[in-house]
Amino acid sequence: MSMNKTPGTTGLVMEEPLLVERSHSGRKSCCLPKLDIEAPDLSEFGDLVRDETEGLPELSEVDLVRHYFRLSQWNYNVESGVYPLGSCTMKHNPKVNEKVCRFAGFTATHPYDPEALVQGNLELLYRLEEALKAVSGFEAITLQPAAGAHGELTAAMMIRAYHVAQGKPRHKVLIPDSAHGTNPATSALAGFSVVEIKTGPEGFLTAEAVADVMDEDTAAVMLTNPNTLGIYEQHIAEIAKIVHDKGGLLYMDGANFNAQMGYMRPGDIDVDAMHFNLHKTFSTPHGGGGPGSGPVGVGKRLVAHLPTPRVVKEGETYRLNYDIPESIGPMRSFYGNFGVNVRALAYMLELGHDGLKAATEMAVLNANYIRARLQDHYKLPYATDTLHECVFSDALQKEHGISNVDISKRLIDFGFHPPTMSFPLIVHGALMIEPTETESKEELDAFCDAFVTMAKEAKENPEIMHSAPHNSFRRRLDETTAARKPVLTWKMLQEDK
Ligand SMILES: *Cc1c(COP(=O)(O)O)cnc(C)c1O
């Protein structure tokens, strides 16, 4: 790949001052006509009424538009190119979903509208639950949680309610050392203590490792499947049995569902609860804070504890049922992030069963293509077959003093977003790559070419890697100071000066 073909940054990306720095007294973004009625009397509001809007920037509309547009050009995003952030599934989201979720029938309704006027919206929620049930094999779904981690919390609360209902509250949750960080965080937030289970030498949990620690104070085992190494938990069905025999429940983190659609239904192997990340698997633009949707599917043991309200169908009408005696109650205002749910159903209907299965096949094929092309150049710490992502380490480059940070920074020069780094924690110097199902072979080849070039540079020209990125708008940032002494507002910046 020749350097002049790398996207990098062009001279048209501009430095951008803060809005307060661009402010000019008297500039406005709108022109209102002169008041031609009597001004209202606001005296009853006392001090709250201000003559001056002190400290607010004054700008014209064009100043404002350019400010935000320029800032947006500093960003790399899925529309810019490959975004191989392992575990996050940063894939292309079909634009038709955006169009559908903006239909006035959806956007011009309100959660307080009478049920009779929003039958279509309720039907949509009902049909999405049915579609998610079909693809996962669960008994029921709640669409309320606003993200994956929120789904985990919803399930953890249902699991606690289940044990309380059995008359035997339990206190521990078992989680493998390869878990996503949200899993132990959720368990702790829900009041459980976390016990770690060691991943086996081949990168998956052994049934024995679970049997050794499973006891009658364990509320649940929480597994990510495929796990954060991209490896399928081969003993999951056996683990479900071990856990259930001791009266515990099995939670599966379903963030990686794009590795199993059409091939494996967790409900069929007696998993008790799982969250979906609709914004990952079922195509909603995500990252940067939302919106997301983290529905939870449950098996027979947890149905009674689902959050309120539930959408029910009676004859040809839909209504919301708030009367669920053993429910954990509402987890969010209204019925979840409705717009994300619309996108997810549009995506599922567009693809159908065969299309979702094909998406899984492409996700697995793409990740394995990268694995095959790079395994002679980067260390693959686990040789076991992987599904939708692969985890390399920087061990071979470390011999030349090059770390995973240097590799990720240098990758920016080639026009690609860095992969997930230093995660999972059980791989030292990890580079976790998830290309997703939507990348073409040409993109994957360009991406792999960059990695092959970097492996060569690490040996022959390590300095170019240490000092990378060279083509980006900003050079290497001082991430330690940024984390230890964050300057988050203009006022803090003034105080800092
Ligand atoms: C993304 C992710 C989560 C958390 O989901 P959010 O929607 O970001 O809250 C949990 N587990 C795994 C494995 C994930 O990849």
Coordinates of C-alpha atoms and ligand atoms in Angstrom, one line a residue:
M1 CA 0.0 0.0 0.0
S2 CA 1.6 3.3 -1.0
M3 CA 1.4 6.2 1.4
N4 CA -0.5 8.5 -0.9
K5 CA -3.4 6.1 -0.9
T6 CA -3.9 6.1 2.8
P7 CA -6.8 8.3 3.8
G8 CA -5.2 9.9 6.9
T9 CA -6.1 13.5 7.3
T10 CA -6.4 16.1 4.6
G11 CA -5.6 19.8 4.8
L12 CA -9.3 20.6 4.9
V13 CA -9.8 19.4 8.4
M14 CA -9.6 22.6 10.4
E15 CA -8.5 23.6 13.9
E16 CA -11.6 24.6 15.8
P17 CA -11.7 27.1 18.7
L18 CA -14.4 26.7 21.4
L19 CA -17.7 28.5 21.0
V20 CA -16.9 30.9 23.8
E21 CA -13.7 31.8 22.0
R22 CA -15.5 32.5 18.7
S23 CA -18.2 34.6 20.5
H24 CA -18.8 38.2 19.4
S25 CA -21.0 40.5 21.4
G26 CA -24.3 41.1 19.6
R27 CA -24.1 38.2 17.1
K28 CA -27.3 36.1 16.8
S29 CA -28.5 32.9 15.1
C30 CA -32.0 34.0 14.7
C31 CA -34.0 37.2 14.0
L32 CA -37.3 37.5 15.9
P33 CA -39.7 40.3 15.0
K34 CA -40.2 43.1 17.6
L35 CA -42.6 42.3 20.4
D36 CA -46.0 43.6 19.3
I37 CA -47.9 42.6 22.4
E38 CA -47.6 43.7 26.0
A39 CA -44.6 42.1 27.7
P40 CA -45.7 39.5 30.3
D41 CA -45.2 40.3 33.9
L42 CA -42.4 38.0 35.2
S43 CA -41.9 39.8 38.5
E44 CA -43.3 36.8 40.5
F45 CA -40.2 34.9 39.4
G46 CA -38.0 37.3 41.3
D47 CA -34.2 36.6 41.0
L48 CA -34.8 34.0 38.3
V49 CA -35.5 36.7 35.7
R50 CA -32.2 37.8 34.1
D51 CA -31.5 40.7 31.8
E52 CA -28.2 39.4 30.7
T53 CA -27.3 35.9 29.6
E54 CA -23.8 36.1 31.1
G55 CA -21.2 33.7 29.9
L56 CA -23.2 32.3 27.0
P57 CA -21.5 32.6 23.6
E58 CA -23.0 34.9 20.9
L59 CA -22.7 33.5 17.4
S60 CA -24.3 33.6 14.0
E61 CA -26.0 30.5 12.5
V62 CA -23.1 29.9 10.1
D63 CA -20.6 30.1 13.0
L64 CA -22.6 27.4 14.8
V65 CA -23.1 25.1 11.8
R66 CA -19.4 25.3 10.9
H67 CA -18.3 24.7 14.5
Y68 CA -20.2 21.5 14.8
F69 CA -19.6 20.3 11.3
R70 CA -15.8 20.8 11.7
L71 CA -15.8 18.9 15.0
S72 CA -17.7 16.1 13.3
Q73 CA -14.9 15.8 10.8
W74 CA -12.4 15.1 13.6
N75 CA -14.3 11.9 14.3
Y76 CA -13.7 8.5 12.8
N77 CA -16.9 6.5 12.4
V78 CA -18.4 3.5 10.7
E79 CA -19.2 5.7 7.7
S80 CA -15.5 6.6 7.4
G81 CA -14.2 3.1 7.2
V82 CA -13.4 -0.1 9.0
Y83 CA -14.0 0.2 12.7
P84 CA -12.8 -3.2 14.1
L85 CA -13.5 -2.6 17.8
G86 CA -13.7 -6.1 19.2
S87 CA -16.8 -7.0 21.3
C88 CA -18.5 -3.8 20.1
T89 CA -19.8 -4.9 16.7
M90 CA -19.3 -1.6 14.9
K91 CA -21.0 -2.6 11.6
H92 CA -22.8 -0.8 8.8
N93 CA -26.4 0.0 9.7
P94 CA -28.7 -0.1 6.7
K95 CA -30.1 3.4 6.0
V96 CA -33.6 2.0 5.4
N97 CA -33.9 1.4 9.2
E98 CA -33.3 5.1 9.7
K99 CA -36.0 6.0 7.3
V100 CA -38.5 3.6 8.9
C101 CA -37.9 4.8 12.4
R102 CA -38.6 8.3 11.4
F103 CA -42.1 7.6 10.1
A104 CA -44.5 10.1 11.6
G105 CA -46.7 7.3 13.0
F106 CA -43.8 6.5 15.3
T107 CA -42.3 9.9 15.9
A108 CA -45.5 11.9 16.4
T109 CA -46.9 9.6 19.1
H110 CA -46.4 10.0 22.8
P111 CA -46.0 7.4 25.5
Y112 CA -49.1 8.9 27.3
D113 CA -51.3 8.5 24.2
P114 CA -54.3 6.3 24.9
E115 CA -53.7 2.6 24.0
A116 CA -56.4 2.8 21.4
L117 CA -54.5 5.4 19.4
V118 CA -51.1 3.6 19.4
Q119 CA -52.1 0.1 18.5
G120 CA -49.5 0.1 15.7
N121 CA -46.7 1.0 18.2
L122 CA -47.8 -1.7 20.6
E123 CA -48.0 -4.2 17.8
L124 CA -44.5 -3.3 16.8
L125 CA -43.2 -4.0 20.3
Y126 CA -45.1 -7.3 20.4
R127 CA -43.8 -8.4 17.0
L128 CA -40.2 -7.5 18.0
E129 CA -40.6 -9.6 21.1
E130 CA -41.9 -12.5 19.0
A131 CA -39.0 -12.1 16.5
L132 CA -36.4 -12.1 19.3
K133 CA -38.1 -15.1 20.9
A134 CA -37.9 -17.0 17.5
V135 CA -34.2 -16.3 17.1
S136 CA -33.2 -17.1 20.7
G137 CA -35.7 -19.7 21.9
F138 CA -36.7 -17.8 25.0
E139 CA -40.1 -17.9 26.6
A140 CA -40.5 -14.2 26.9
I141 CA -38.6 -10.9 26.3
T142 CA -38.6 -7.5 27.9
L143 CA -37.7 -4.6 25.7
Q144 CA -37.3 -2.1 28.5
P145 CA -33.5 -2.0 29.2
A146 CA -31.8 0.9 27.4
A147 CA -28.5 -0.9 26.8
G148 CA -26.7 -4.1 27.3
A149 CA -25.4 -3.3 30.8
H150 CA -28.9 -2.2 31.8
G151 CA -30.2 -5.6 30.5
E152 CA -27.6 -7.3 32.7
L153 CA -28.9 -5.3 35.7
T154 CA -32.5 -6.2 34.9
A155 CA -31.6 -9.9 34.8
A156 CA -29.6 -9.7 38.0
M157 CA -32.6 -8.2 39.7
M158 CA -34.9 -10.9 38.3
I159 CA -32.4 -13.5 39.5
R160 CA -32.4 -12.1 43.0
A161 CA -36.3 -12.0 43.0
Y162 CA -36.4 -15.6 41.9
H163 CA -34.2 -16.8 44.8
V164 CA -36.2 -14.7 47.2
A165 CA -39.4 -16.2 45.9
Q166 CA -37.9 -19.7 46.5
G167 CA -37.4 -18.6 50.1
K168 CA -33.6 -18.8 49.8
P169 CA -31.8 -15.6 49.0
R170 CA -28.4 -16.3 47.5
H171 CA -25.3 -14.0 47.6
K172 CA -22.7 -15.0 45.0
V173 CA -22.4 -14.8 41.2
L174 CA -19.7 -16.8 39.4
I175 CA -18.0 -15.0 36.5
P176 CA -15.0 -16.2 34.3
D177 CA -11.8 -14.2 34.2
S178 CA -12.5 -13.5 30.5
A179 CA -15.8 -11.7 31.2
H180 CA -16.7 -8.3 29.8
G181 CA -16.2 -5.7 32.5
T182 CA -19.9 -4.9 32.8
N183 CA -20.6 -8.5 34.1
P184 CA -18.8 -8.1 37.5
A185 CA -19.9 -4.5 37.7
T186 CA -23.6 -5.4 37.2
S187 CA -23.4 -8.2 39.8
A188 CA -21.8 -5.9 42.4
L189 CA -24.4 -3.2 41.7
A190 CA -27.2 -5.7 42.2
G191 CA -25.7 -6.6 45.6
F192 CA -24.0 -9.9 44.8
S193 CA -20.4 -10.8 45.6
V194 CA -18.4 -11.9 42.6
V195 CA -16.3 -15.1 42.5
E196 CA -13.9 -15.5 39.6
I197 CA -13.6 -18.8 37.6
K198 CA -10.4 -19.4 35.6
T199 CA -10.7 -19.9 31.9
G200 CA -9.3 -23.3 30.8
P201 CA -6.0 -23.6 28.8
E202 CA -7.9 -23.7 25.5
G203 CA -9.7 -20.5 26.1
F204 CA -13.1 -21.8 27.3
L205 CA -14.5 -22.8 30.6
T206 CA -14.3 -26.4 31.6
A207 CA -17.4 -28.0 33.3
E208 CA -15.1 -29.1 36.2
A209 CA -14.0 -25.5 36.9
V210 CA -17.6 -24.6 37.4
A211 CA -18.5 -27.7 39.4
D212 CA -15.6 -27.0 41.8
V213 CA -17.0 -23.6 42.9
M214 CA -20.7 -24.0 42.3
D215 CA -22.6 -24.2 45.6
E216 CA -26.0 -23.4 47.2
D217 CA -25.1 -19.8 47.9
T218 CA -24.5 -19.1 44.2
A219 CA -27.3 -17.2 42.6
A220 CA -26.1 -17.5 39.1
V221 CA -23.2 -18.1 36.7
M222 CA -22.7 -15.3 34.2
L223 CA -21.1 -16.3 30.9
T224 CA -20.3 -14.3 27.7
N225 CA -20.8 -16.6 24.8
P226 CA -18.9 -16.7 22.5
N227 CA -16.6 -15.3 25.1
T228 CA -14.3 -12.3 24.8
L229 CA -11.7 -14.4 23.1
G230 CA -14.2 -15.1 20.3
I231 CA -14.3 -18.7 21.4
Y232 CA -17.6 -20.6 21.8
E233 CA -18.1 -21.9 25.4
Q234 CA -18.1 -25.5 24.4
H235 CA -19.4 -26.9 27.7
I236 CA -22.2 -24.4 28.1
A237 CA -25.0 -27.0 28.0
E238 CA -23.2 -29.1 30.6
I239 CA -22.5 -26.0 32.7
A240 CA -26.3 -25.2 32.6
K241 CA -27.0 -28.6 34.1
I242 CA -24.4 -28.3 36.9
V243 CA -25.7 -24.8 37.8
H244 CA -29.4 -25.9 37.8
D245 CA -28.6 -29.1 39.8
K246 CA -27.5 -26.8 42.6
G247 CA -30.5 -24.6 42.3
G248 CA -28.6 -21.7 40.6
L249 CA -29.4 -19.9 37.3
L250 CA -27.4 -19.4 34.1
Y251 CA -27.0 -15.9 32.6
M252 CA -25.6 -15.6 29.1
D253 CA -24.2 -12.2 27.9
G254 CA -25.6 -12.0 24.4
A255 CA -23.6 -9.1 23.1
N256 CA -21.9 -11.5 20.6
F257 CA -25.2 -12.8 19.2
N258 CA -24.0 -11.9 15.7
A259 CA -21.8 -15.0 16.0
Q260 CA -24.7 -17.4 16.5
M261 CA -27.9 -16.3 14.8
G262 CA -29.6 -19.2 13.1
Y263 CA -27.2 -21.7 14.6
M264 CA -27.7 -21.7 18.3
R265 CA -30.7 -20.7 20.5
P266 CA -29.7 -20.2 24.2
G267 CA -33.3 -21.0 25.2
D268 CA -32.9 -24.5 23.8
I269 CA -30.0 -25.3 26.1
D270 CA -31.8 -24.0 29.2
V271 CA -30.1 -20.6 29.6
D272 CA -32.2 -18.7 32.0
A273 CA -31.6 -15.1 30.9
M274 CA -29.7 -13.3 28.2
H275 CA -29.5 -9.7 27.0
F276 CA -29.3 -8.7 23.4
N277 CA -27.6 -5.6 22.3
L278 CA -30.0 -4.5 19.6
H279 CA -27.6 -1.6 18.8
K280 CA -24.8 -4.1 18.0
T281 CA -26.4 -7.2 16.5
F282 CA -29.6 -5.7 15.1
S283 CA -28.1 -2.6 13.5
T284 CA -28.5 0.8 15.2
P285 CA -25.7 3.4 14.9
H286 CA -24.1 3.3 18.4
G287 CA -21.1 4.5 20.3
G288 CA -20.6 7.9 21.8
G289 CA -23.3 7.4 24.3
G290 CA -26.3 6.0 22.7
P291 CA -29.1 5.4 22.1
G292 CA -29.2 1.7 22.7
S293 CA -31.5 -1.1 23.5
G294 CA -30.7 -4.2 25.7
P295 CA -33.8 -6.5 25.7
V296 CA -33.6 -9.5 28.0
G297 CA -34.9 -12.9 27.1
V298 CA -35.9 -15.3 29.9
G299 CA -36.7 -18.9 30.3
K300 CA -39.4 -20.4 32.4
R301 CA -37.8 -19.8 35.8
L302 CA -37.8 -16.0 35.4
V303 CA -40.9 -15.2 33.4
A304 CA -42.9 -14.2 36.5
H305 CA -40.3 -11.6 37.5
L306 CA -40.2 -9.6 34.2
P307 CA -40.4 -5.8 34.5
T308 CA -43.7 -4.0 34.1
P309 CA -45.5 -3.1 31.9
R310 CA -45.8 -6.1 29.4
V311 CA -47.4 -5.8 26.0
V312 CA -50.2 -8.3 25.6
K313 CA -52.3 -9.3 22.7
E314 CA -56.0 -9.9 23.2
G315 CA -57.8 -11.0 20.1
E316 CA -56.7 -8.3 17.6
T317 CA -55.9 -5.6 20.2
Y318 CA -52.8 -4.8 22.1
R319 CA -52.6 -3.4 25.6
L320 CA -50.1 -2.9 28.4
N321 CA -50.3 -5.0 31.5
Y322 CA -49.1 -3.4 34.7
D323 CA -50.5 -6.1 36.9
I324 CA -47.7 -8.6 37.4
P325 CA -47.5 -9.5 41.1
E326 CA -44.0 -10.9 41.2
S327 CA -42.5 -8.4 38.7
I328 CA -39.3 -6.5 39.7
G329 CA -41.3 -3.4 38.5
P330 CA -40.3 -0.9 35.8
M331 CA -36.7 -0.6 34.8
R332 CA -37.0 2.5 32.7
S333 CA -39.6 5.2 31.9
F334 CA -42.2 4.0 29.5
Y335 CA -41.4 1.1 27.2
G336 CA -37.7 1.3 26.3
N337 CA -35.8 3.1 23.6
F338 CA -38.6 2.9 21.0
G339 CA -36.7 4.2 18.0
V340 CA -34.0 1.5 18.4
N341 CA -36.6 -1.2 18.7
V342 CA -38.2 0.0 15.4
R343 CA -34.8 -0.2 13.7
A344 CA -34.2 -3.7 15.0
L345 CA -37.5 -5.0 13.8
A346 CA -37.0 -3.4 10.4
Y347 CA -33.6 -5.1 10.2
M348 CA -34.9 -8.5 11.3
L349 CA -37.8 -8.4 8.8
E350 CA -35.6 -7.3 6.0
L351 CA -33.1 -10.2 6.5
G352 CA -35.5 -12.9 7.7
H353 CA -34.2 -16.1 9.2
D354 CA -31.9 -17.0 6.3
G355 CA -30.5 -13.5 6.1
L356 CA -29.7 -13.4 9.8
K357 CA -28.0 -16.8 9.5
A358 CA -26.0 -15.5 6.5
A359 CA -25.0 -12.4 8.6
T360 CA -23.6 -14.8 11.2
E361 CA -21.7 -16.7 8.6
M362 CA -20.2 -13.6 7.1
A363 CA -19.2 -12.3 10.6
V364 CA -17.4 -15.6 11.3
L365 CA -15.9 -15.8 7.9
N366 CA -14.5 -12.3 8.0
A367 CA -12.9 -12.7 11.4
N368 CA -11.4 -16.0 10.3
Y369 CA -10.0 -14.4 7.1
I370 CA -8.2 -11.8 9.2
R371 CA -7.0 -14.5 11.6
A372 CA -5.6 -16.6 8.8
R373 CA -3.9 -13.6 7.1
L374 CA -2.3 -12.3 10.2
Q375 CA -1.4 -15.3 12.3
D376 CA 2.1 -15.6 10.8
H377 CA 2.8 -12.0 11.8
Y378 CA 1.2 -11.6 15.2
K379 CA 1.0 -13.9 18.1
L380 CA -2.3 -15.7 18.6
P381 CA -2.3 -16.7 22.2
Y382 CA -5.2 -19.2 21.9
A383 CA -5.2 -21.6 19.0
T384 CA -8.8 -22.8 19.5
D385 CA -11.2 -22.0 16.7
T386 CA -12.8 -18.6 16.9
L387 CA -16.1 -17.2 15.7
H388 CA -16.7 -13.5 15.0
E389 CA -13.6 -12.0 16.4
C390 CA -9.9 -12.9 17.0
V391 CA -7.5 -11.8 19.7
F392 CA -3.8 -11.3 18.9
S393 CA -1.2 -10.1 21.3
D394 CA 1.9 -7.8 20.8
A395 CA 4.3 -10.5 22.0
L396 CA 6.2 -10.8 18.7
Q397 CA 6.5 -7.0 18.4
K398 CA 7.5 -6.7 22.0
E399 CA 10.9 -8.2 21.0
H400 CA 11.5 -5.0 19.1
G401 CA 10.2 -2.8 21.9
I402 CA 6.8 -2.2 20.1
S403 CA 3.6 -2.4 22.2
N404 CA -0.1 -2.8 21.3
V405 CA -0.4 1.0 21.9
D406 CA 2.2 1.7 19.2
I407 CA 0.5 -0.7 16.8
S408 CA -2.9 0.9 17.4
K409 CA -1.5 4.5 17.0
R410 CA 0.3 3.5 13.8
L411 CA -2.9 1.9 12.4
I412 CA -4.5 5.4 12.4
D413 CA -1.9 6.5 9.8
F414 CA -3.3 3.8 7.4
G415 CA -6.8 5.2 7.8
F416 CA -8.3 2.6 10.2
H417 CA -9.7 2.9 13.6
P418 CA -7.7 0.9 16.2
P419 CA -9.0 -2.4 17.5
T420 CA -10.0 -3.0 21.1
M421 CA -6.9 -3.0 23.2
S422 CA -5.5 -4.7 26.3
F423 CA -8.8 -6.6 26.7
P424 CA -9.6 -9.4 27.5
L425 CA -7.4 -9.0 30.6
I426 CA -6.2 -12.6 30.3
V427 CA -4.2 -11.7 27.2
H428 CA -1.3 -9.5 27.9
G429 CA -0.9 -6.7 25.2
A430 CA -4.2 -7.8 23.5
L431 CA -5.4 -6.6 20.1
M432 CA -9.0 -7.7 19.8
I433 CA -10.3 -7.5 16.2
E434 CA -14.0 -7.8 15.2
P435 CA -14.4 -6.9 11.5
T436 CA -18.1 -7.6 11.5
E437 CA -20.2 -9.1 8.7
T438 CA -20.5 -5.9 6.7
E439 CA -16.9 -5.5 5.5
S440 CA -16.0 -6.5 2.0
K441 CA -12.9 -8.6 1.0
E442 CA -11.2 -5.4 -0.4
E443 CA -11.5 -3.6 2.9
L444 CA -10.3 -6.6 4.9
D445 CA -7.3 -6.9 2.6
A446 CA -6.4 -3.3 3.0
F447 CA -6.7 -3.7 6.8
C448 CA -4.6 -6.8 6.8
D449 CA -2.0 -5.2 4.5
A450 CA -1.6 -2.4 7.1
F451 CA -1.0 -4.9 9.8
V452 CA 1.5 -6.8 7.7
T453 CA 3.3 -3.6 6.9
M454 CA 3.4 -2.7 10.6
A455 CA 4.9 -6.1 11.6
K456 CA 7.7 -5.3 9.1
E457 CA 8.1 -1.8 10.4
A458 CA 8.3 -3.1 14.0
K459 CA 11.5 -4.9 13.0
E460 CA 13.0 -2.5 10.6
N461 CA 11.9 1.0 11.6
P462 CA 10.5 0.9 15.2
E463 CA 10.8 4.6 15.6
I464 CA 8.1 5.3 13.0
M465 CA 5.8 3.2 15.2
H466 CA 6.8 4.8 18.5
S467 CA 6.1 8.3 17.2
A468 CA 2.9 7.4 15.4
P469 CA 0.3 8.6 14.5
H470 CA 1.9 10.9 11.8
N471 CA -1.1 11.5 9.5
S472 CA -3.8 12.2 12.0
F473 CA -5.2 15.6 13.0
R474 CA -3.8 15.2 16.5
R475 CA -0.5 13.4 17.2
R476 CA -0.1 11.0 20.2
L477 CA -2.0 12.4 23.2
D478 CA -0.9 12.3 26.8
E479 CA -3.6 9.8 27.8
T480 CA -2.3 9.5 31.4
T481 CA -2.7 13.2 32.1
A482 CA -6.0 13.3 30.3
A483 CA -7.3 10.6 32.6
R484 CA -5.7 11.9 35.8
K485 CA -6.4 15.7 35.3
P486 CA -9.4 15.9 33.0
V487 CA -10.3 19.4 31.8
L488 CA -13.9 19.1 30.8
T489 CA -15.3 22.6 30.7
W490 CA -14.3 26.0 29.5
K491 CA -14.3 27.2 33.2
M492 CA -11.9 24.5 34.2
L493 CA -9.7 25.5 31.3
Q494 CA -9.7 29.1 32.4
E495 CA -8.8 28.1 36.0
D496 CA -6.0 25.9 34.6
K497 CA -4.3 28.7 32.7
Ligands
LIG1 C1 -21.0 -4.1 24.7 C2 -21.0 -5.2 25.6 C3 -21.7 -5.1 26.8 C4 -22.4 -3.9 27.3 O1 -23.4 -3.4 26.4 P1 -23.8 -1.8 26.4 O2 -24.9 -1.8 25.5 O3 -22.6 -1.1 26.0 O4 -24.2 -1.5 27.8 C5 -21.7 -6.3 27.6 N1 -21.1 -7.4 27.3 C6 -20.4 -7.5 26.2 C7 -19.6 -8.8 25.8 C8 -20.3 -6.4 25.3 O5 -19.6 -6.5 24.2

